Amino acid sequence: PMADAPRRVARGFAQRPVALLAGPPACGKTGLLFELCIEAASSGARSLFICPSREHLERHMPQMNARTGIPSPDALALIEVHYLGTLEDIAILLASLHCSAPLPRVIAIDALERYIGDLEDSRLGDLARLCALLHDTQGFLAQSTHVFPALAVCALEWPVSTSKAQCIQRWLALLEVAREPSASPDSFAVRSQGTALVLSYTLAAGALCFE
């Protein structure tokens, strides 16, 4: 039932509240991130959607709206979009949440590759700092009570350099996203690395559910 959708999402992310959606271009990563924000809004929770530019989000909007429908004005009012240019900008925003109200329940960072693409190995500490801040912020948000779980989820175009991949996987639960050739347009396969479990996201009637 539709009312169970947020709870099923919560169970799906119970062991991975700080996660990375990784996959090739156009496999649905941005749509999945935004759908998490919409699901949070359906529970009355605020969320943050972070991406490099307005153009980036507008480029993905037609596909997202075609799949899930245009979100209601009430839902959109609870999704706070930030167009940030650097890892430092993201770090400042995350740190500021400790003094914010009302607190968001979802932090979604899209197109992480745009922020770390030119990052040299000598500056991987900046990436590790961001990952640590995500864990710290998710833990802080989880202390407040709400129907929807506190999540911090990033999306990254995969693959990346070995050094960056090792840094990311040390901190974030990796979920590999791919379109299933035989699946409906509303389905995604998400494989949790290190286990044989394959999770299926189904965007049916505007709901994101772990099956």
XYZ file of C-alpha atoms in Angstrom:
211
model
C 0.000 0.000 0.000
C 1.027 3.553 -0.676
C 1.103 4.457 3.024
C 3.837 1.863 3.554
C 6.212 3.364 0.979
C 8.228 5.592 3.361
C 8.564 2.723 5.846
C 9.842 0.387 3.104
C 12.388 3.006 2.087
C 13.429 3.284 5.732
C 13.964 -0.482 5.962
C 15.931 -0.481 2.707
C 18.304 2.177 3.970
C 18.414 0.977 7.586
C 21.954 -0.394 7.197
C 23.117 2.271 4.746
C 21.819 5.729 5.803
C 24.979 7.336 4.362
C 25.253 5.940 0.852
C 26.504 6.494 -2.670
C 24.423 5.746 -5.768
C 26.996 4.962 -8.460
C 26.431 4.126 -12.092
C 26.904 5.090 -15.733
C 25.341 8.215 -17.282
C 21.553 8.271 -17.704
C 20.900 5.230 -15.488
C 18.517 7.125 -13.194
C 20.713 8.344 -10.329
C 19.361 11.912 -10.291
C 15.778 10.675 -10.474
C 16.308 8.328 -7.543
C 17.829 11.113 -5.448
C 14.996 13.514 -6.186
C 12.417 10.801 -5.524
C 13.910 10.306 -2.065
C 13.323 14.008 -1.451
C 9.729 13.732 -2.688
C 9.106 10.748 -0.410
C 10.469 12.721 2.528
C 8.119 15.583 1.628
C 5.177 13.160 1.588
C 5.907 12.582 5.280
C 6.078 16.313 5.902
C 9.875 16.318 6.128
C 12.247 18.896 4.700
C 15.116 17.829 2.424
C 18.160 19.359 0.748
C 18.965 18.650 -2.899
C 22.473 19.803 -3.844
C 23.750 19.944 -7.419
C 26.258 21.980 -9.448
C 23.832 24.240 -11.332
C 20.227 25.037 -12.225
C 20.959 23.825 -15.765
C 21.973 20.411 -14.424
C 18.663 19.965 -12.610
C 16.540 21.368 -15.442
C 18.211 18.970 -17.883
C 16.931 16.010 -15.823
C 13.507 17.400 -14.929
C 11.589 16.283 -18.062
C 12.562 12.629 -17.562
C 11.786 12.764 -13.833
C 8.396 14.412 -14.338
C 7.484 11.940 -17.075
C 8.159 9.061 -14.702
C 6.704 10.284 -11.432
C 4.512 13.223 -12.389
C 5.069 16.823 -11.384
C 5.450 17.073 -7.579
C 2.788 19.027 -5.747
C 3.532 22.616 -4.678
C 3.429 21.463 -1.041
C 6.086 18.802 -1.732
C 8.299 21.194 -3.679
C 8.097 23.722 -0.847
C 9.819 21.168 1.409
C 12.662 20.465 -1.049
C 15.374 23.085 -0.660
C 17.597 23.146 -3.757
C 21.165 24.457 -3.480
C 23.354 25.113 -6.515
C 26.886 24.797 -5.120
C 30.151 24.942 -7.008
C 32.785 23.337 -4.786
C 33.334 20.723 -2.089
C 34.050 23.578 0.312
C 30.616 25.096 -0.422
C 28.987 21.755 0.415
C 31.037 21.407 3.610
C 29.975 24.885 4.780
C 26.306 24.064 4.138
C 26.522 20.755 6.026
C 28.231 22.405 8.986
C 25.543 25.116 9.084
C 22.798 22.507 9.580
C 23.834 22.110 13.214
C 22.393 25.600 13.771
C 19.363 25.297 11.466
C 15.668 24.774 12.038
C 13.656 22.963 10.909
C 16.161 20.208 10.243
C 16.084 18.301 6.946
C 15.613 14.543 6.974
C 17.299 13.914 3.613
C 20.528 15.344 2.205
C 20.936 14.501 -1.488
C 24.119 15.462 -3.357
C 23.916 14.901 -7.110
C 26.699 14.742 -9.711
C 29.488 14.241 -7.185
C 31.837 13.649 -10.127
C 31.515 17.337 -11.005
C 32.967 18.246 -7.613
C 35.810 15.708 -7.511
C 36.667 15.295 -11.218
C 39.744 17.541 -11.086
C 40.697 16.646 -7.531
C 44.333 15.559 -7.349
C 45.421 12.683 -5.112
C 47.200 15.167 -2.877
C 43.783 16.686 -2.057
C 41.856 13.484 -1.384
C 41.648 14.689 2.208
C 39.016 17.185 0.999
C 36.880 14.293 -0.256
C 37.395 12.328 2.970
C 36.392 15.429 4.934
C 33.141 15.689 2.984
C 32.361 12.008 3.625
C 33.087 12.427 7.330
C 30.832 15.493 7.454
C 28.040 13.494 5.807
C 28.299 10.865 8.551
C 28.426 13.514 11.265
C 25.453 15.408 9.849
C 23.363 12.263 9.304
C 24.013 11.214 12.900
C 22.993 14.653 14.138
C 19.784 14.624 12.073
C 18.944 11.092 13.218
C 18.723 12.332 16.798
C 15.540 14.253 15.967
C 12.270 12.358 15.639
C 10.276 12.020 12.440
C 8.422 9.382 10.413
C 11.013 9.492 7.614
C 14.589 8.322 8.349
C 17.585 10.637 8.281
C 19.498 9.923 5.077
C 22.589 11.370 3.395
C 22.872 10.039 -0.154
C 25.190 11.064 -3.009
C 25.106 10.197 -6.715
C 28.292 9.670 -8.707
C 28.983 8.815 -12.331
C 31.025 5.610 -12.187
C 33.829 4.631 -12.647
C 36.292 7.077 -11.102
C 40.016 6.779 -10.422
C 41.138 3.972 -8.140
C 42.321 6.362 -5.422
C 39.002 8.227 -5.360
C 37.007 4.983 -5.419
C 38.979 3.626 -2.456
C 38.482 6.858 -0.508
C 34.727 6.926 -1.190
C 34.128 3.243 -0.430
C 35.965 3.605 2.876
C 33.254 6.037 4.002
C 30.063 5.439 2.021
C 27.897 2.368 1.395
C 28.151 1.800 -2.353
C 24.918 1.068 -4.226
C 25.439 0.416 -7.926
C 22.536 1.622 -10.068
C 21.670 0.171 -13.460
C 18.660 -0.022 -15.722
C 17.370 -3.555 -16.029
C 16.914 -4.393 -19.754
C 13.807 -6.466 -19.062
C 12.356 -4.176 -16.417
C 9.646 -1.575 -16.831
C 10.659 2.087 -17.354
C 9.817 2.662 -13.683
C 12.252 0.115 -12.280
C 15.909 0.228 -11.309
C 18.240 -2.489 -10.103
C 20.461 -1.472 -7.216
C 23.209 -3.844 -6.143
C 24.789 -3.478 -2.733
C 28.478 -4.245 -3.160
C 29.775 -6.994 -0.950
C 26.493 -8.906 -0.842
C 24.426 -10.885 -3.303
C 21.366 -8.770 -2.538
C 19.773 -6.943 -5.441
C 17.258 -4.291 -4.450
C 14.586 -3.192 -6.893
C 13.335 0.362 -6.798
C 9.865 0.681 -8.295
C 8.457 4.126 -8.919
C 4.795 3.192 -9.095
C 2.091 5.781 -8.620
C 4.760 8.247 -7.527
C 6.118 6.096 -4.703
C 9.674 4.876 -4.212
C 9.668 1.421 -2.635
C 12.265 -1.164 -1.827
C 10.816 -4.500 -2.911
